[in-house]
CSV table of N, CA and C in Angstrom, one decimal:
chain,number,residue,atom,x,y,z
A,1,UNK,N,108.6,142.5,23.2
A,1,UNK,CA,108.2,141.1,23.1
A,1,UNK,C,109.1,140.2,22.3
A,2,UNK,N,109.9,140.9,21.4
A,2,UNK,CA,110.8,140.1,20.6
A,2,UNK,C,112.0,139.5,21.4
A,3,UNK,N,112.2,140.1,22.6
A,3,UNK,CA,113.3,139.7,23.4
A,3,UNK,C,113.0,138.4,24.2
A,4,UNK,N,111.7,138.1,24.4
A,4,UNK,CA,111.3,137.0,25.2
A,4,UNK,C,111.9,135.7,24.8
A,5,UNK,N,111.9,135.3,23.6
A,5,UNK,CA,112.6,134.0,23.2
A,5,UNK,C,114.1,134.1,23.6
A,6,UNK,N,114.7,135.2,23.4
A,6,UNK,CA,116.1,135.3,23.8
A,6,UNK,C,116.4,135.1,25.3
A,7,UNK,N,115.5,135.6,26.1
A,7,UNK,CA,115.6,135.4,27.5
A,7,UNK,C,115.4,133.9,27.9
A,8,UNK,N,114.5,133.3,27.2
A,8,UNK,CA,114.3,131.9,27.5
A,8,UNK,C,115.6,131.1,27.1
A,9,UNK,N,116.1,131.4,25.9
A,9,UNK,CA,117.3,130.7,25.5
A,9,UNK,C,118.5,131.0,26.4
A,10,UNK,N,118.6,132.2,26.8
A,10,UNK,CA,119.7,132.6,27.7
A,10,UNK,C,119.6,131.8,29.0
A,11,UNK,N,118.5,131.7,29.6
A,11,UNK,CA,118.3,130.9,30.9
A,11,UNK,C,118.5,129.4,30.6
A,12,UNK,N,118.0,128.9,29.5
A,12,UNK,CA,118.2,127.5,29.2
A,12,UNK,C,119.6,127.1,29.0
A,13,UNK,N,120.4,128.0,28.3
A,13,UNK,CA,121.8,127.8,28.1
A,13,UNK,C,122.5,127.5,29.4
A,14,UNK,N,122.4,128.4,30.3
A,14,UNK,CA,123.1,128.2,31.6
A,14,UNK,C,122.6,127.0,32.4
A,15,UNK,N,121.3,126.8,32.4
A,15,UNK,CA,120.7,125.7,33.1
A,15,UNK,C,121.2,124.4,32.5
A,16,UNK,N,121.1,124.3,31.2
A,16,UNK,CA,121.5,123.0,30.6
A,16,UNK,C,123.0,122.7,30.8
A,17,UNK,N,123.9,123.6,30.5
A,17,UNK,CA,125.3,123.3,30.7
A,17,UNK,C,125.6,123.1,32.2
A,18,UNK,N,125.1,123.9,33.1
A,18,UNK,CA,125.5,123.7,34.5
A,18,UNK,C,124.9,122.5,35.1
A,19,UNK,N,123.7,122.1,34.7
A,19,UNK,CA,123.1,120.9,35.2
A,19,UNK,C,123.8,119.6,34.7
A,20,UNK,N,124.3,119.7,33.5
A,20,UNK,CA,125.0,118.5,32.9
A,20,UNK,C,126.5,118.4,33.4
A,21,UNK,N,127.2,119.5,33.4
A,21,UNK,CA,128.6,119.4,33.7
A,21,UNK,C,129.1,120.4,34.7
A,22,UNK,N,128.2,121.1,35.4
A,22,UNK,CA,128.6,122.1,36.4
A,22,UNK,C,129.4,123.2,35.8
A,23,UNK,N,129.5,123.3,34.4
A,23,UNK,CA,130.3,124.3,33.7
A,23,UNK,C,129.6,124.7,32.5
A,24,UNK,N,129.9,125.9,32.0
A,24,UNK,CA,129.6,126.4,30.7
A,24,UNK,C,130.8,126.4,29.9
A,25,UNK,N,130.8,126.6,28.6
A,25,UNK,CA,132.0,126.6,27.8
A,25,UNK,C,133.0,127.6,28.4
A,26,UNK,N,132.6,128.7,28.8
A,26,UNK,CA,133.6,129.7,29.4
A,26,UNK,C,134.2,129.1,30.7
A,27,UNK,N,133.4,128.5,31.5
A,27,UNK,CA,134.0,127.9,32.7
A,27,UNK,C,134.9,126.7,32.4
A,28,UNK,N,134.6,126.0,31.3
A,28,UNK,CA,135.5,124.9,30.9
A,28,UNK,C,136.8,125.5,30.5
A,29,UNK,N,136.9,126.6,29.8
A,29,UNK,CA,138.1,127.2,29.4
A,29,UNK,C,138.9,127.7,30.6
A,30,UNK,N,138.2,128.2,31.6
A,30,UNK,CA,138.9,128.7,32.8
A,30,UNK,C,139.1,127.7,33.9
A,31,UNK,N,138.7,126.4,33.6
A,31,UNK,CA,138.9,125.3,34.5
A,31,UNK,C,138.1,125.6,35.8
A,32,UNK,N,136.9,126.1,35.7
A,32,UNK,CA,136.1,126.4,36.9
A,32,UNK,C,134.8,125.6,36.8
A,33,UNK,N,134.1,125.5,38.0
A,33,UNK,CA,132.8,124.8,38.0
A,33,UNK,C,131.9,125.4,39.1
A,34,UNK,N,130.7,125.1,39.0
A,34,UNK,CA,129.7,125.6,40.0
A,34,UNK,C,129.5,124.6,41.1
A,35,UNK,N,129.5,125.0,42.3
A,35,UNK,CA,129.2,124.1,43.4
A,35,UNK,C,128.1,124.8,44.3
A,36,UNK,N,127.5,124.0,45.2
A,36,UNK,CA,126.6,124.6,46.2
A,36,UNK,C,127.3,124.7,47.5
A,37,UNK,N,126.6,125.1,48.5
A,37,UNK,CA,127.3,125.4,49.8
A,37,UNK,C,127.9,124.2,50.5
A,38,UNK,N,127.5,123.0,50.0
A,38,UNK,CA,128.1,121.8,50.5
A,38,UNK,C,129.2,121.2,49.7
A,39,UNK,N,129.6,122.0,48.7
A,39,UNK,CA,130.7,121.5,47.8
A,39,UNK,C,130.3,120.5,46.8
A,40,UNK,N,129.0,120.4,46.6
A,40,UNK,CA,128.4,119.4,45.7
A,40,UNK,C,127.9,120.1,44.4
A,41,UNK,N,127.5,119.2,43.5
A,41,UNK,CA,126.8,119.7,42.3
A,41,UNK,C,125.5,120.3,42.7
A,42,UNK,N,125.2,121.6,42.3
A,42,UNK,CA,123.9,122.2,42.7
A,42,UNK,C,122.7,121.4,42.2
A,43,UNK,N,121.7,121.4,42.9
A,43,UNK,CA,120.4,120.7,42.5
A,43,UNK,C,119.7,121.6,41.5
A,44,UNK,N,118.7,121.0,40.8
A,44,UNK,CA,118.0,121.8,39.8
A,44,UNK,C,117.4,123.1,40.3
A,45,UNK,N,116.8,123.1,41.5
A,45,UNK,CA,116.2,124.3,42.0
A,45,UNK,C,117.3,125.4,42.1
A,46,UNK,N,118.4,125.1,42.6
A,46,UNK,CA,119.5,126.1,42.8
A,46,UNK,C,119.9,126.6,41.4
A,47,UNK,N,120.0,125.7,40.4
A,47,UNK,CA,120.4,126.1,39.1
A,47,UNK,C,119.3,127.0,38.4
A,48,UNK,N,118.0,126.7,38.7
A,48,UNK,CA,117.0,127.5,38.1
A,48,UNK,C,117.0,128.9,38.7
A,49,UNK,N,117.2,129.0,40.0
A,49,UNK,CA,117.3,130.3,40.6
A,49,UNK,C,118.4,131.1,40.1
A,50,UNK,N,119.6,130.4,40.0
A,50,UNK,CA,120.8,131.0,39.4
A,50,UNK,C,120.6,131.5,38.0
A,51,UNK,N,119.9,130.7,37.2
A,51,UNK,CA,119.7,131.1,35.8
A,51,UNK,C,118.7,132.3,35.7
A,52,UNK,N,117.6,132.2,36.5
A,52,UNK,CA,116.6,133.3,36.5
A,52,UNK,C,117.2,134.6,37.0
A,53,UNK,N,118.0,134.6,38.0
A,53,UNK,CA,118.6,135.8,38.5
A,53,UNK,C,119.4,136.6,37.5
A,54,UNK,N,120.0,135.8,36.6
A,54,UNK,CA,120.8,136.4,35.5
A,54,UNK,C,120.0,137.3,34.6
A,55,UNK,N,118.7,137.1,34.6
A,55,UNK,CA,117.8,137.9,33.7
A,55,UNK,C,117.5,139.3,34.3
A,56,UNK,N,117.8,139.5,35.6
A,56,UNK,CA,117.5,140.8,36.2
A,56,UNK,C,118.3,141.9,35.6
A,57,UNK,N,117.7,143.1,35.5
A,57,UNK,CA,118.5,144.2,35.0
A,57,UNK,C,119.6,144.6,35.9
A,58,UNK,N,120.7,144.9,35.4
A,58,UNK,CA,121.9,145.3,36.2
A,58,UNK,C,122.6,144.2,36.9
A,59,UNK,N,122.1,143.0,36.8
A,59,UNK,CA,122.7,141.8,37.5
A,59,UNK,C,124.2,141.7,37.1
A,60,UNK,N,124.5,142.0,35.9
A,60,UNK,CA,125.9,141.9,35.4
A,60,UNK,C,126.8,142.7,36.2
A,61,UNK,N,126.4,143.9,36.7
A,61,UNK,CA,127.2,144.8,37.5
A,61,UNK,C,127.5,144.2,38.9
A,62,UNK,N,126.6,143.3,39.4
A,62,UNK,CA,126.8,142.7,40.7
A,62,UNK,C,128.1,141.9,40.7
A,63,UNK,N,128.6,141.5,39.5
A,63,UNK,CA,129.8,140.7,39.5
A,63,UNK,C,131.1,141.5,39.7
A,64,UNK,N,130.9,142.8,39.8
A,64,UNK,CA,132.0,143.7,40.2
A,64,UNK,C,132.4,143.5,41.6
A,65,UNK,N,131.5,142.9,42.4
A,65,UNK,CA,131.9,142.6,43.8
A,65,UNK,C,132.4,141.2,43.9
A,66,UNK,N,132.6,140.7,45.1
A,66,UNK,CA,133.2,139.3,45.3
A,66,UNK,C,132.4,138.2,44.7
A,67,UNK,N,131.0,138.3,44.8
A,67,UNK,CA,130.1,137.3,44.2
A,67,UNK,C,129.0,138.0,43.6
A,68,UNK,N,128.6,137.5,42.4
A,68,UNK,CA,127.4,138.0,41.7
A,68,UNK,C,126.1,137.6,42.4
A,69,UNK,N,125.0,138.4,42.1
A,69,UNK,CA,123.7,138.1,42.7
A,69,UNK,C,123.3,136.6,42.4
A,70,UNK,N,123.6,136.2,41.2
A,70,UNK,CA,123.2,134.8,40.8
A,70,UNK,C,123.9,133.8,41.7
A,71,UNK,N,125.0,134.0,42.2
A,71,UNK,CA,125.7,133.1,43.1
A,71,UNK,C,125.2,133.3,44.6
A,72,UNK,N,125.1,134.6,45.0
A,72,UNK,CA,124.7,134.9,46.4
A,72,UNK,C,123.3,134.4,46.7
A,73,UNK,N,122.4,134.7,45.8
A,73,UNK,CA,121.0,134.4,46.0
A,73,UNK,C,120.6,132.9,45.8
A,74,UNK,N,121.4,132.2,45.1
A,74,UNK,CA,121.2,130.8,44.8
A,74,UNK,C,122.0,129.9,45.7
A,75,UNK,N,122.9,130.5,46.5
A,75,UNK,CA,123.7,129.7,47.4
A,75,UNK,C,124.8,128.8,46.7
A,76,UNK,N,125.3,129.4,45.6
A,76,UNK,CA,126.3,128.7,44.8
A,76,UNK,C,127.6,129.5,44.7
A,77,UNK,N,128.6,128.8,44.4
A,77,UNK,CA,130.0,129.4,44.2
A,77,UNK,C,130.6,128.9,42.9
A,78,UNK,N,131.5,129.7,42.3
A,78,UNK,CA,132.3,129.2,41.2
A,78,UNK,C,133.7,129.1,41.7
A,79,UNK,N,134.2,127.9,41.6
A,79,UNK,CA,135.6,127.7,42.1
A,79,UNK,C,136.4,126.9,41.0
A,80,UNK,N,137.7,127.0,41.2
A,80,UNK,CA,138.6,126.2,40.2
A,80,UNK,C,138.5,124.7,40.5
A,81,UNK,N,138.6,123.9,39.4
A,81,UNK,CA,138.5,122.5,39.6
A,81,UNK,C,139.5,121.9,40.5
A,82,UNK,N,140.7,122.4,40.5
A,82,UNK,CA,141.7,121.9,41.5
A,82,UNK,C,141.4,122.2,42.9
A,83,UNK,N,140.7,123.4,43.2
A,83,UNK,CA,140.2,123.7,44.5
A,83,UNK,C,139.1,122.7,44.9
A,84,UNK,N,138.3,122.4,44.0
A,84,UNK,CA,137.2,121.4,44.3
A,84,UNK,C,137.7,120.1,44.6
A,85,UNK,N,138.8,119.6,43.9
A,85,UNK,CA,139.4,118.3,44.2
A,85,UNK,C,139.9,118.3,45.6
A,86,UNK,N,140.6,119.4,46.0
A,86,UNK,CA,141.2,119.5,47.3
A,86,UNK,C,140.1,119.5,48.4
A,87,UNK,N,139.0,120.2,48.2
A,87,UNK,CA,137.9,120.2,49.1
A,87,UNK,C,137.3,118.8,49.3
A,88,UNK,N,137.1,118.1,48.2
A,88,UNK,CA,136.5,116.8,48.2
A,88,UNK,C,137.4,115.8,49.0
A,89,UNK,N,138.8,115.9,48.8
A,89,UNK,CA,139.7,115.1,49.5
A,89,UNK,C,139.6,115.4,51.0
A,90,UNK,N,139.6,116.7,51.4
A,90,UNK,CA,139.5,117.0,52.8
A,90,UNK,C,138.2,116.6,53.4
A,91,UNK,N,137.1,116.6,52.7
A,91,UNK,CA,135.8,116.1,53.2
A,91,UNK,C,135.9,114.6,53.5
A,92,UNK,N,136.5,113.9,52.5
A,92,UNK,CA,136.7,112.4,52.7
A,92,UNK,C,137.5,112.1,54.0
A,93,UNK,N,138.6,112.9,54.1
A,93,UNK,CA,139.5,112.7,55.3
A,93,UNK,C,138.7,113.0,56.6
A,94,UNK,N,137.9,114.0,56.6
A,94,UNK,CA,137.1,114.4,57.8
A,94,UNK,C,136.1,113.3,58.1
A,95,UNK,N,135.5,112.8,57.0
A,95,UNK,CA,134.5,111.8,57.3
A,95,UNK,C,135.1,110.5,57.8
A,96,UNK,N,136.3,110.2,57.3
A,96,UNK,CA,137.1,109.0,57.8
A,96,UNK,C,137.4,109.2,59.3
A,97,UNK,N,137.9,110.4,59.6
A,97,UNK,CA,138.4,110.6,61.0
A,97,UNK,C,137.2,110.6,62.0
A,98,UNK,N,136.0,110.9,61.5
A,98,UNK,CA,134.8,110.8,62.3
A,98,UNK,C,134.1,109.5,62.3
A,99,UNK,N,134.7,108.5,61.6
A,99,UNK,CA,134.1,107.2,61.5
A,99,UNK,C,133.0,106.9,60.6
A,100,UNK,N,132.8,107.9,59.6
A,100,UNK,CA,131.8,107.7,58.6
A,100,UNK,C,132.4,106.8,57.5
A,101,UNK,N,131.5,105.9,56.9
A,101,UNK,CA,132.0,105.1,55.8
A,101,UNK,C,131.9,105.9,54.5
A,102,UNK,N,132.8,105.6,53.6
A,102,UNK,CA,132.8,106.2,52.3
A,102,UNK,C,131.5,105.8,51.6
A,103,UNK,N,130.8,106.8,51.1
A,103,UNK,CA,129.5,106.5,50.4
A,103,UNK,C,129.7,106.2,48.9
A,104,UNK,N,131.0,106.2,48.5
A,104,UNK,CA,131.2,105.9,47.1
A,104,UNK,C,131.2,107.1,46.2
A,105,UNK,N,131.1,108.3,46.7
A,105,UNK,CA,131.1,109.5,45.9
A,105,UNK,C,132.5,109.9,45.6
């Protein structure tokens, strides 16, 4: 029972940082961020799922594969910031070529 507050703080740490900046301090150092399957900032539900899955036993070992459970099951990815900029530019070009107006994002 003494670990319960620690689990709450652990989940809140990830949720707070990733909902505010798409990054944790570690991701900031490595110049990476969290995106959803559409290349956008994950919504609160995706981030809650992502944070809760981290509490599962042995979840840390899932990161030995290409994507951890917290990414796979929440539909999120961690990518480098420069890759994200490239994706956003390509999406804007695609929208332009299909006649969609820029929504200001």
